[in-house]
């Protein structure tokens, strides 16, 4: 972030007091920071605090009534590498979405040459209101990145979704933006919500041992990156992995077992437009997980296994007309026949096949060779490619797929 110019816009919500901490974090990371505020926000945090911490004057009004000096919003637009509005109230969201321009902050937004990230903050009913949702969707279509509000205690005393993301979360979203910024005008999945499962599951035998598999999560992460690049809002439910990813439009849920993955998916699926299930879920788990480490005694040890829930099949049997569901099949023989039967059994729209018979395809490697079978019986084979190129092929297929 060193030397990056970040323009922080502050609107009138109680979370404005937290922006002092955000300014400190950004300054410590070497960024140049300037603040512009709506007049209402100065009731929640003193401009003096922000001017002192940012080491720059704070813009509030178009012009200073005493001196007659005009604050040039166009200059802010030319100066910044990134415009971040946090907290962003329902009122200012509506104004940004509809082109209303009655203060310096809004005039600056409409003059921005750089991308804009926003961190909404409001009470839960306001956040859930259809008009707020509509306005946020409009901003996303306009290319604005959204750092979603979080769940928790609200200033009203109510508990729910609407709290501004914490300053650390906003700072890491900003860092991620500069590390790997994906904002482009050709994004095809803006406004779409996609659920991805990835990685292995670990099924406990005792406190120190488990049944697992070699899945690295690499294919799932590559798909998530491509979905984010296309503007989607992604929920990733992932088993144990060394990989990590931060992005304002990504919510990450870490699970260990198939049952935990199922519960997480069950809580999210109804709100999703698309599901891509790339996780290598253990088909069976030990019937009993020992509370203490199993000691070696006999020569033979038998572990009784029971079937795990089929998460993909659950999503398929709870799928609406509008939802698209994509599954994976890792087959070692009769690839096409097995994949077709899986597509039908689990009520999928697409199934991605890979086979361990292909050199370079599989769990831990960086390459994969896939074929896609869709619900219209169309079968497409792809060359051996890097997992990120395979992810591009899958996401492109999905974008062009019509039910
Ligand atoms: N899957 C899942 N939950 C499970 C097992 C699998 O969600 N308990 C998903 C995987 O994420 C993948 C697809 O189902 O998208 C295929 O998994 P696979 O294990 O190959 O298929 P099965 O249906 O288990 O078939 P079989 O064991 O007969 O190969």
Tab-separated table of C-alpha atoms and ligand atoms in Angstrom:
chain	number	residue	atom	x	y	z
A	1	UNK	CA	0.000	0.000	0.000
A	2	UNK	CA	3.093	2.170	0.224
A	3	UNK	CA	2.595	5.510	-1.547
A	4	UNK	CA	-0.964	4.695	-2.618
A	5	UNK	CA	-3.364	7.626	-2.463
A	6	UNK	CA	-6.551	6.724	-0.663
A	7	UNK	CA	-9.452	9.139	-0.487
A	8	UNK	CA	-11.718	8.250	2.443
A	9	UNK	CA	-15.316	9.441	2.295
A	10	UNK	CA	-17.236	9.483	5.574
A	11	UNK	CA	-21.030	9.764	5.747
A	12	UNK	CA	-23.269	10.352	8.766
A	13	UNK	CA	-23.545	7.089	10.682
A	14	UNK	CA	-22.401	6.147	14.188
A	15	UNK	CA	-19.685	3.871	12.720
A	16	UNK	CA	-17.921	7.070	11.578
A	17	UNK	CA	-16.057	7.072	14.920
A	18	UNK	CA	-14.233	3.903	13.788
A	19	UNK	CA	-12.719	5.674	10.781
A	20	UNK	CA	-10.034	7.181	13.008
A	21	UNK	CA	-8.686	3.635	13.445
A	22	UNK	CA	-8.880	2.974	9.703
A	23	UNK	CA	-6.877	6.133	8.965
A	24	UNK	CA	-4.226	4.990	11.488
A	25	UNK	CA	-3.969	1.528	9.898
A	26	UNK	CA	-3.672	2.927	6.363
A	27	UNK	CA	-1.072	5.509	7.398
A	28	UNK	CA	0.979	2.833	9.207
A	29	UNK	CA	0.979	0.790	5.992
A	30	UNK	CA	2.476	3.757	4.164
A	31	UNK	CA	-0.597	5.035	2.290
A	32	UNK	CA	-1.340	8.720	1.723
A	33	UNK	CA	-4.793	9.478	3.084
A	34	UNK	CA	-7.195	12.374	2.561
A	35	UNK	CA	-10.662	12.545	4.104
A	36	UNK	CA	-13.850	14.093	2.797
A	37	UNK	CA	-16.963	14.145	4.932
A	38	UNK	CA	-20.641	14.850	4.551
A	39	UNK	CA	-21.747	17.656	6.915
A	40	UNK	CA	-23.839	15.128	8.913
A	41	UNK	CA	-20.832	12.901	9.582
A	42	UNK	CA	-19.068	15.641	11.556
A	43	UNK	CA	-21.703	15.058	14.285
A	44	UNK	CA	-20.204	11.578	14.731
A	45	UNK	CA	-16.471	12.297	14.456
A	46	UNK	CA	-14.599	15.553	14.641
A	47	UNK	CA	-12.904	16.661	11.382
A	48	UNK	CA	-9.967	17.684	13.595
A	49	UNK	CA	-9.351	14.036	14.529
A	50	UNK	CA	-9.269	12.976	10.881
A	51	UNK	CA	-7.160	15.960	9.784
A	52	UNK	CA	-4.620	15.212	12.526
A	53	UNK	CA	-4.405	11.477	11.827
A	54	UNK	CA	-4.370	11.794	8.027
A	55	UNK	CA	-1.993	14.787	8.110
A	56	UNK	CA	-4.161	16.451	5.490
A	57	UNK	CA	-6.952	19.026	5.519
A	58	UNK	CA	-10.455	17.544	5.569
A	59	UNK	CA	-12.987	18.536	2.893
A	60	UNK	CA	-16.604	19.068	3.989
A	61	UNK	CA	-18.115	22.037	2.166
A	62	UNK	CA	-17.825	23.136	-1.462
A	63	UNK	CA	-16.387	26.432	-0.293
A	64	UNK	CA	-15.308	28.190	2.890
A	65	UNK	CA	-17.829	30.907	3.677
A	66	UNK	CA	-15.243	32.974	5.600
A	67	UNK	CA	-12.404	32.963	3.080
A	68	UNK	CA	-14.343	32.267	-0.106
A	69	UNK	CA	-11.869	29.473	-0.945
A	70	UNK	CA	-13.416	26.778	-3.151
A	71	UNK	CA	-12.717	23.065	-2.555
A	72	UNK	CA	-12.217	21.441	-5.923
A	73	UNK	CA	-13.964	18.043	-6.030
A	74	UNK	CA	-12.475	17.351	-9.471
A	75	UNK	CA	-9.003	17.524	-7.937
A	76	UNK	CA	-9.930	14.818	-5.430
A	77	UNK	CA	-11.021	12.681	-8.380
A	78	UNK	CA	-7.694	13.185	-10.102
A	79	UNK	CA	-5.630	12.705	-6.926
A	80	UNK	CA	-6.954	9.367	-5.625
A	81	UNK	CA	-5.859	5.829	-6.575
A	82	UNK	CA	-8.865	4.474	-4.689
A	83	UNK	CA	-11.975	6.074	-3.208
A	84	UNK	CA	-13.349	4.310	-0.116
A	85	UNK	CA	-16.644	5.424	1.398
A	86	UNK	CA	-17.047	4.152	4.955
A	87	UNK	CA	-19.412	4.205	6.660
A	88	UNK	CA	-21.918	4.621	3.847
A	89	UNK	CA	-25.476	5.310	5.010
A	90	UNK	CA	-28.705	4.225	3.289
A	91	UNK	CA	-29.310	7.875	2.371
A	92	UNK	CA	-25.929	8.326	0.667
A	93	UNK	CA	-26.214	4.894	-1.024
A	94	UNK	CA	-29.503	6.071	-2.559
A	95	UNK	CA	-27.909	9.331	-3.702
A	96	UNK	CA	-24.883	7.597	-5.224
A	97	UNK	CA	-27.139	5.105	-7.002
A	98	UNK	CA	-29.409	7.756	-8.471
A	99	UNK	CA	-26.989	10.541	-9.310
A	100	UNK	CA	-27.974	13.010	-6.607
A	101	UNK	CA	-25.109	15.367	-5.891
A	102	UNK	CA	-25.869	17.750	-3.037
A	103	UNK	CA	-22.592	17.698	-1.109
A	104	UNK	CA	-18.825	17.646	-1.662
A	105	UNK	CA	-18.517	13.894	-1.053
A	106	UNK	CA	-21.123	13.048	-3.690
A	107	UNK	CA	-19.691	15.538	-6.187
A	108	UNK	CA	-16.298	13.901	-5.649
A	109	UNK	CA	-17.787	10.409	-6.208
A	110	UNK	CA	-19.202	11.488	-9.549
A	111	UNK	CA	-15.818	12.988	-10.497
A	112	UNK	CA	-13.750	9.906	-9.568
A	113	UNK	CA	-11.242	8.615	-12.095
A	114	UNK	CA	-10.373	5.646	-9.880
A	115	UNK	CA	-12.476	2.696	-8.593
A	116	UNK	CA	-14.703	3.089	-5.540
A	117	UNK	CA	-15.138	0.693	-2.619
A	118	UNK	CA	-17.984	1.139	-0.161
A	119	UNK	CA	-18.656	-0.167	3.353
A	120	UNK	CA	-22.391	0.189	4.061
A	121	UNK	CA	-23.548	0.671	7.656
A	122	UNK	CA	-27.086	0.969	8.977
A	123	UNK	CA	-29.714	-0.710	11.100
A	124	UNK	CA	-30.775	-4.238	10.134
A	125	UNK	CA	-34.210	-3.341	8.746
A	126	UNK	CA	-32.743	-0.553	6.630
A	127	UNK	CA	-30.048	-2.917	5.305
A	128	UNK	CA	-32.628	-5.591	4.491
A	129	UNK	CA	-35.035	-3.110	2.853
A	130	UNK	CA	-35.712	-3.794	-0.833
A	131	UNK	CA	-34.820	-0.221	-1.802
A	132	UNK	CA	-31.385	-0.465	-0.126
A	133	UNK	CA	-30.805	-3.804	-1.859
A	134	UNK	CA	-31.864	-2.306	-5.183
A	135	UNK	CA	-29.544	0.681	-4.719
A	136	UNK	CA	-26.603	-1.525	-3.726
A	137	UNK	CA	-27.203	-3.708	-6.788
A	138	UNK	CA	-27.214	-0.574	-8.921
A	139	UNK	CA	-23.904	0.557	-7.419
A	140	UNK	CA	-22.429	-2.883	-8.060
A	141	UNK	CA	-23.594	-2.657	-11.681
A	142	UNK	CA	-21.877	0.738	-11.839
A	143	UNK	CA	-18.624	-1.055	-10.932
A	144	UNK	CA	-18.470	-0.144	-7.238
A	145	UNK	CA	-16.915	-2.811	-4.964
A	146	UNK	CA	-18.927	-3.612	-1.846
A	147	UNK	CA	-17.413	-4.534	1.505
A	148	UNK	CA	-20.517	-6.196	2.952
A	149	UNK	CA	-21.928	-5.113	6.298
A	150	UNK	CA	-21.425	-7.619	9.097
A	151	UNK	CA	-23.768	-9.181	11.627
A	152	UNK	CA	-23.632	-8.178	15.251
A	153	UNK	CA	-24.830	-5.664	17.813
A	154	UNK	CA	-26.152	-2.449	16.306
A	155	UNK	CA	-26.299	1.032	17.800
A	156	UNK	CA	-30.096	0.672	18.104
A	157	UNK	CA	-29.631	-2.219	20.517
A	158	UNK	CA	-30.896	-4.685	17.928
A	159	UNK	CA	-28.735	-7.548	16.722
A	160	UNK	CA	-28.430	-8.376	13.022
A	161	UNK	CA	-26.789	-7.579	9.691
A	162	UNK	CA	-25.909	-3.933	9.114
A	163	UNK	CA	-22.765	-3.202	11.162
A	164	UNK	CA	-19.993	-1.604	9.150
A	165	UNK	CA	-17.145	-4.040	8.462
A	166	UNK	CA	-14.397	-3.527	11.053
A	167	UNK	CA	-11.537	-1.128	10.126
A	168	UNK	CA	-9.132	-4.118	9.859
A	169	UNK	CA	-11.491	-5.813	7.370
A	170	UNK	CA	-11.787	-2.623	5.321
A	171	UNK	CA	-7.988	-2.208	5.375
A	172	UNK	CA	-7.445	-5.771	4.154
A	173	UNK	CA	-10.045	-5.260	1.396
A	174	UNK	CA	-8.100	-2.147	0.325
A	175	UNK	CA	-4.821	-4.073	0.435
A	176	UNK	CA	-6.349	-6.858	-1.599
A	177	UNK	CA	-7.635	-4.353	-4.114
A	178	UNK	CA	-4.153	-2.981	-4.726
A	179	UNK	CA	-2.604	-6.473	-4.768
A	180	UNK	CA	-5.042	-7.908	-7.265
A	181	UNK	CA	-7.555	-5.416	-8.483
A	182	UNK	CA	-10.141	-6.887	-10.733
A	183	UNK	CA	-12.570	-4.063	-11.369
A	184	UNK	CA	-13.339	-4.062	-15.074
A	185	UNK	CA	-16.245	-2.896	-17.151
A	186	UNK	CA	-16.717	-6.315	-18.754
A	187	UNK	CA	-17.744	-8.143	-15.573
A	188	UNK	CA	-20.595	-10.532	-16.415
A	189	UNK	CA	-21.616	-11.761	-12.959
A	190	UNK	CA	-22.257	-8.454	-11.198
A	191	UNK	CA	-25.185	-8.861	-8.805
A	192	UNK	CA	-24.969	-12.688	-8.905
A	193	UNK	CA	-24.518	-14.655	-5.699
A	194	UNK	CA	-22.462	-17.814	-6.044
A	195	UNK	CA	-21.880	-20.534	-3.453
A	196	UNK	CA	-18.674	-22.553	-3.848
A	197	UNK	CA	-17.601	-25.595	-1.829
A	198	UNK	CA	-13.922	-26.510	-1.888
A	199	UNK	CA	-11.175	-28.512	-0.215
A	200	UNK	CA	-11.368	-31.841	1.598
A	201	UNK	CA	-13.367	-32.783	4.685
A	202	UNK	CA	-11.724	-34.339	7.739
A	203	UNK	CA	-13.752	-36.946	9.615
A	204	UNK	CA	-12.424	-37.557	13.125
A	205	UNK	CA	-11.443	-41.070	14.226
A	206	UNK	CA	-10.175	-39.769	17.573
A	207	UNK	CA	-8.787	-36.374	18.733
A	208	UNK	CA	-5.587	-36.785	16.694
A	209	UNK	CA	-6.589	-38.873	13.655
A	210	UNK	CA	-9.027	-38.403	10.827
A	211	UNK	CA	-10.182	-39.780	7.499
A	212	UNK	CA	-9.405	-37.233	4.796
A	213	UNK	CA	-8.120	-36.964	1.237
A	214	UNK	CA	-5.456	-35.179	-0.802
A	215	UNK	CA	-7.656	-32.310	-2.039
A	216	UNK	CA	-5.730	-29.015	-1.838
A	217	UNK	CA	-8.685	-26.721	-2.599
A	218	UNK	CA	-6.702	-25.189	-5.501
A	219	UNK	CA	-9.399	-25.776	-8.151
A	220	UNK	CA	-12.118	-24.287	-5.925
A	221	UNK	CA	-9.997	-21.231	-5.080
A	222	UNK	CA	-9.182	-20.676	-8.767
A	223	UNK	CA	-12.919	-20.758	-9.527
A	224	UNK	CA	-13.618	-18.295	-6.691
A	225	UNK	CA	-10.964	-15.899	-8.030
A	226	UNK	CA	-12.490	-16.001	-11.496
A	227	UNK	CA	-16.017	-15.492	-10.146
A	228	UNK	CA	-14.804	-12.453	-8.182
A	229	UNK	CA	-13.048	-11.118	-11.269
A	230	UNK	CA	-16.421	-11.301	-13.036
A	231	UNK	CA	-18.044	-9.252	-10.251
A	232	UNK	CA	-19.923	-12.038	-8.431
A	233	UNK	CA	-20.561	-12.048	-4.691
A	234	UNK	CA	-19.123	-15.329	-3.514
A	235	UNK	CA	-19.739	-17.491	-0.438
A	236	UNK	CA	-16.931	-20.037	-0.108
A	237	UNK	CA	-17.476	-22.980	2.252
A	238	UNK	CA	-14.148	-24.697	2.552
A	239	UNK	CA	-12.556	-27.645	4.306
A	240	UNK	CA	-9.013	-27.591	5.774
A	241	UNK	CA	-6.623	-25.895	3.331
A	242	UNK	CA	-3.388	-23.896	3.320
A	243	UNK	CA	-4.877	-21.414	0.849
A	244	UNK	CA	-6.418	-18.092	1.767
A	245	UNK	CA	-8.098	-15.276	-0.112
A	246	UNK	CA	-9.396	-11.854	0.913
A	247	UNK	CA	-11.776	-9.882	-1.231
A	248	UNK	CA	-14.557	-7.442	-0.416
A	249	UNK	CA	-17.098	-9.589	-2.263
A	250	UNK	CA	-16.015	-12.885	-0.684
A	251	UNK	CA	-17.419	-14.437	2.485
A	252	UNK	CA	-15.341	-17.351	3.702
A	253	UNK	CA	-16.672	-20.106	5.970
A	254	UNK	CA	-14.204	-22.645	7.259
A	255	UNK	CA	-15.489	-26.133	8.144
A	256	UNK	CA	-13.907	-29.477	8.951
A	257	UNK	CA	-16.477	-32.233	8.460
A	258	UNK	CA	-19.064	-33.098	5.805
A	259	UNK	CA	-21.845	-32.505	8.317
A	260	UNK	CA	-20.523	-29.022	9.088
A	261	UNK	CA	-20.304	-28.309	5.346
A	262	UNK	CA	-23.901	-29.469	4.874
A	263	UNK	CA	-25.186	-27.207	7.677
A	264	UNK	CA	-23.342	-24.234	6.271
A	265	UNK	CA	-24.624	-24.897	2.733
A	266	UNK	CA	-28.182	-25.393	4.010
A	267	UNK	CA	-28.092	-21.940	5.599
A	268	UNK	CA	-26.940	-20.229	2.399
A	269	UNK	CA	-28.279	-22.082	-0.663
A	270	UNK	CA	-31.761	-20.503	-0.844
A	271	UNK	CA	-30.242	-17.011	-1.362
A	272	UNK	CA	-27.850	-18.097	-4.130
A	273	UNK	CA	-28.102	-17.853	-7.915
A	274	UNK	CA	-25.419	-20.461	-8.621
A	275	UNK	CA	-23.745	-23.313	-6.709
A	276	UNK	CA	-20.388	-24.782	-7.709
A	277	UNK	CA	-19.553	-27.792	-5.561
A	278	UNK	CA	-15.890	-28.633	-6.007
A	279	UNK	CA	-15.254	-30.002	-2.490
A	280	UNK	CA	-13.856	-33.507	-2.139
A	281	UNK	CA	-16.288	-34.569	0.558
A	282	UNK	CA	-15.465	-37.796	2.426
A	283	UNK	CA	-18.220	-40.245	1.495
A	284	UNK	CA	-18.030	-41.973	4.898
A	285	UNK	CA	-17.177	-40.985	8.473
A	286	UNK	CA	-16.396	-43.097	11.539
A	287	UNK	CA	-19.624	-44.121	13.269
A	288	UNK	CA	-18.070	-43.188	16.615
A	289	UNK	CA	-15.282	-40.692	17.094
A	290	UNK	CA	-13.261	-41.721	20.178
A	291	UNK	CA	-13.059	-39.040	22.858
A	292	UNK	CA	-9.505	-40.081	23.746
A	293	UNK	CA	-6.647	-41.152	21.504
A	294	UNK	CA	-7.053	-44.808	20.495
A	295	UNK	CA	-4.217	-46.912	21.962
A	296	UNK	CA	-2.684	-49.709	19.919
A	297	UNK	CA	-3.653	-53.032	21.474
A	298	UNK	CA	-4.873	-55.749	19.095
A	299	UNK	CA	-3.205	-56.584	15.764
A	300	UNK	CA	-6.357	-55.633	13.894
A	301	UNK	CA	-8.492	-52.557	14.357
A	302	UNK	CA	-11.851	-52.158	12.699
A	303	UNK	CA	-13.384	-48.729	12.320
A	304	UNK	CA	-17.058	-48.814	11.501
A	305	UNK	CA	-18.027	-46.172	8.944
A	306	UNK	CA	-21.384	-44.579	8.172
A	307	UNK	CA	-22.368	-42.679	5.049
A	308	UNK	CA	-21.979	-38.915	5.035
A	309	UNK	CA	-24.782	-36.695	3.733
A	310	UNK	CA	-24.480	-35.914	0.022
A	311	UNK	CA	-24.340	-32.111	0.076
A	312	UNK	CA	-24.570	-31.643	-3.686
A	313	UNK	CA	-27.575	-33.981	-3.870
A	314	UNK	CA	-29.246	-31.982	-1.081
A	315	UNK	CA	-28.738	-28.732	-3.059
A	316	UNK	CA	-30.044	-30.450	-6.227
A	317	UNK	CA	-33.227	-31.569	-4.509
A	318	UNK	CA	-33.746	-28.071	-3.083
A	319	UNK	CA	-33.019	-26.203	-6.318
A	320	UNK	CA	-35.415	-23.605	-7.784
A	321	UNK	CA	-36.052	-23.039	-11.510
A	322	UNK	CA	-33.732	-20.026	-11.485
A	323	UNK	CA	-30.774	-21.609	-9.681
A	324	UNK	CA	-27.868	-23.219	-11.536
A	325	UNK	CA	-26.022	-26.116	-9.927
A	326	UNK	CA	-22.610	-27.393	-10.952
A	327	UNK	CA	-21.005	-30.579	-9.611
A	328	UNK	CA	-17.664	-32.263	-10.086
A	329	UNK	CA	-16.900	-35.886	-10.806
A	330	UNK	CA	-13.529	-37.455	-10.260
A	331	UNK	CA	-13.850	-40.806	-11.978
A	332	UNK	CA	-11.290	-43.496	-12.667
A	333	UNK	CA	-13.362	-45.562	-15.126
A	334	UNK	CA	-16.434	-45.196	-17.378
A	335	UNK	CA	-16.048	-41.439	-16.965
A	336	UNK	CA	-18.883	-40.328	-19.262
A	337	UNK	CA	-21.462	-42.898	-18.117
A	338	UNK	CA	-20.771	-42.269	-14.426
A	339	UNK	CA	-20.814	-38.492	-14.860
A	340	UNK	CA	-24.113	-38.550	-16.770
A	341	UNK	CA	-25.751	-40.663	-14.121
A	342	UNK	CA	-24.446	-38.296	-11.408
A	343	UNK	CA	-25.796	-35.249	-13.346
A	344	UNK	CA	-29.262	-36.815	-13.400
A	345	UNK	CA	-29.248	-38.306	-9.890
A	346	UNK	CA	-28.186	-35.056	-8.244
A	347	UNK	CA	-30.377	-32.794	-10.448
A	348	UNK	CA	-27.413	-30.762	-11.793
A	349	UNK	CA	-27.180	-28.337	-14.710
A	350	UNK	CA	-23.501	-28.997	-15.411
A	351	UNK	CA	-21.020	-31.600	-14.334
A	352	UNK	CA	-17.284	-31.058	-14.606
A	353	UNK	CA	-15.404	-34.275	-15.156
A	354	UNK	CA	-11.789	-34.906	-14.470
A	355	UNK	CA	-10.024	-38.203	-14.445
A	356	UNK	CA	-6.893	-39.379	-12.702
A	357	UNK	CA	-6.043	-41.166	-15.967
A	358	UNK	CA	-5.055	-37.827	-17.535
A	359	UNK	CA	-1.473	-36.848	-16.760
A	360	UNK	CA	-1.400	-33.560	-14.865
A	361	UNK	CA	-5.012	-33.738	-13.740
A	362	UNK	CA	-6.000	-34.187	-10.137
A	363	UNK	CA	-5.845	-33.009	-6.568
A	364	UNK	CA	-2.641	-31.273	-5.531
A	365	UNK	CA	-1.186	-30.225	-8.911
A	366	UNK	CA	-1.450	-26.862	-10.625
A	367	UNK	CA	-2.987	-28.216	-13.822
A	368	UNK	CA	-6.217	-29.951	-14.674
A	369	UNK	CA	-7.893	-31.493	-17.699
A	370	UNK	CA	-11.645	-31.317	-17.702
A	371	UNK	CA	-14.707	-32.087	-19.785
A	372	UNK	CA	-18.106	-30.523	-19.204
A	373	UNK	CA	-21.386	-32.343	-19.661
A	374	UNK	CA	-24.497	-30.198	-19.476
A	375	UNK	CA	-28.172	-30.891	-19.028
A	376	UNK	CA	-28.775	-30.607	-22.796
A	377	UNK	CA	-26.404	-33.569	-23.233
A	378	UNK	CA	-23.722	-31.312	-24.708
A	379	UNK	CA	-20.255	-32.675	-24.036
A	380	UNK	CA	-17.169	-30.413	-24.322
A	381	UNK	CA	-13.569	-31.492	-23.727
A	382	UNK	CA	-10.800	-29.048	-22.852
A	383	UNK	CA	-7.012	-29.285	-23.118
A	384	UNK	CA	-4.709	-29.792	-20.127
A	385	UNK	CA	-4.405	-26.270	-18.635
A	386	UNK	CA	-3.394	-24.435	-15.479
A	387	UNK	CA	-6.120	-24.482	-12.822
A	388	UNK	CA	-6.701	-20.738	-13.245
A	389	UNK	CA	-7.264	-21.210	-16.997
A	390	UNK	CA	-9.563	-24.163	-16.279
A	391	UNK	CA	-11.477	-21.917	-13.856
A	392	UNK	CA	-11.870	-19.327	-16.649
A	393	UNK	CA	-13.274	-22.039	-18.978
A	394	UNK	CA	-15.756	-23.193	-16.324
A	395	UNK	CA	-16.945	-19.685	-15.440
A	396	UNK	CA	-17.224	-18.702	-19.129
A	397	UNK	CA	-19.283	-21.848	-19.821
A	398	UNK	CA	-21.529	-20.968	-16.914
A	399	UNK	CA	-22.020	-17.365	-18.086
A	400	UNK	CA	-23.058	-18.536	-21.568
A	401	UNK	CA	-25.176	-21.471	-20.366
A	402	UNK	CA	-28.938	-21.209	-20.822
A	403	UNK	CA	-31.218	-23.643	-18.991
B	1	LIG	N1	-20.327	-34.267	-3.080
B	1	LIG	C1	-20.985	-33.656	-2.032
B	1	LIG	N2	-21.226	-34.346	-0.874
B	1	LIG	C2	-20.810	-35.610	-0.731
B	1	LIG	C3	-20.122	-36.249	-1.791
B	1	LIG	C4	-19.897	-35.536	-2.935
B	1	LIG	O1	-21.364	-32.486	-2.145
B	1	LIG	N3	-21.046	-36.261	0.408
B	1	LIG	C5	-20.143	-33.532	-4.334
B	1	LIG	C6	-18.727	-33.170	-4.688
B	1	LIG	O2	-18.397	-31.890	-4.237
B	1	LIG	C7	-18.741	-33.249	-6.204
B	1	LIG	C8	-19.758	-34.298	-6.525
B	1	LIG	O3	-20.572	-34.402	-5.353
B	1	LIG	O4	-19.218	-32.050	-6.790
B	1	LIG	C9	-19.206	-35.650	-6.915
B	1	LIG	O5	-18.587	-36.297	-5.879
B	1	LIG	P1	-18.168	-37.860	-5.964
B	1	LIG	O6	-17.664	-38.213	-4.630
B	1	LIG	O7	-17.313	-38.058	-7.141
B	1	LIG	O8	-19.546	-38.534	-6.301
B	1	LIG	P2	-20.505	-39.512	-5.566
B	1	LIG	O9	-21.852	-38.994	-5.805
B	1	LIG	O10	-20.033	-39.686	-4.171
B	1	LIG	O11	-20.400	-40.821	-6.438
B	1	LIG	P3	-19.497	-42.097	-6.350
B	1	LIG	O12	-19.091	-42.245	-4.911
B	1	LIG	O13	-20.409	-43.106	-6.841
B	1	LIG	O14	-18.350	-41.815	-7.279
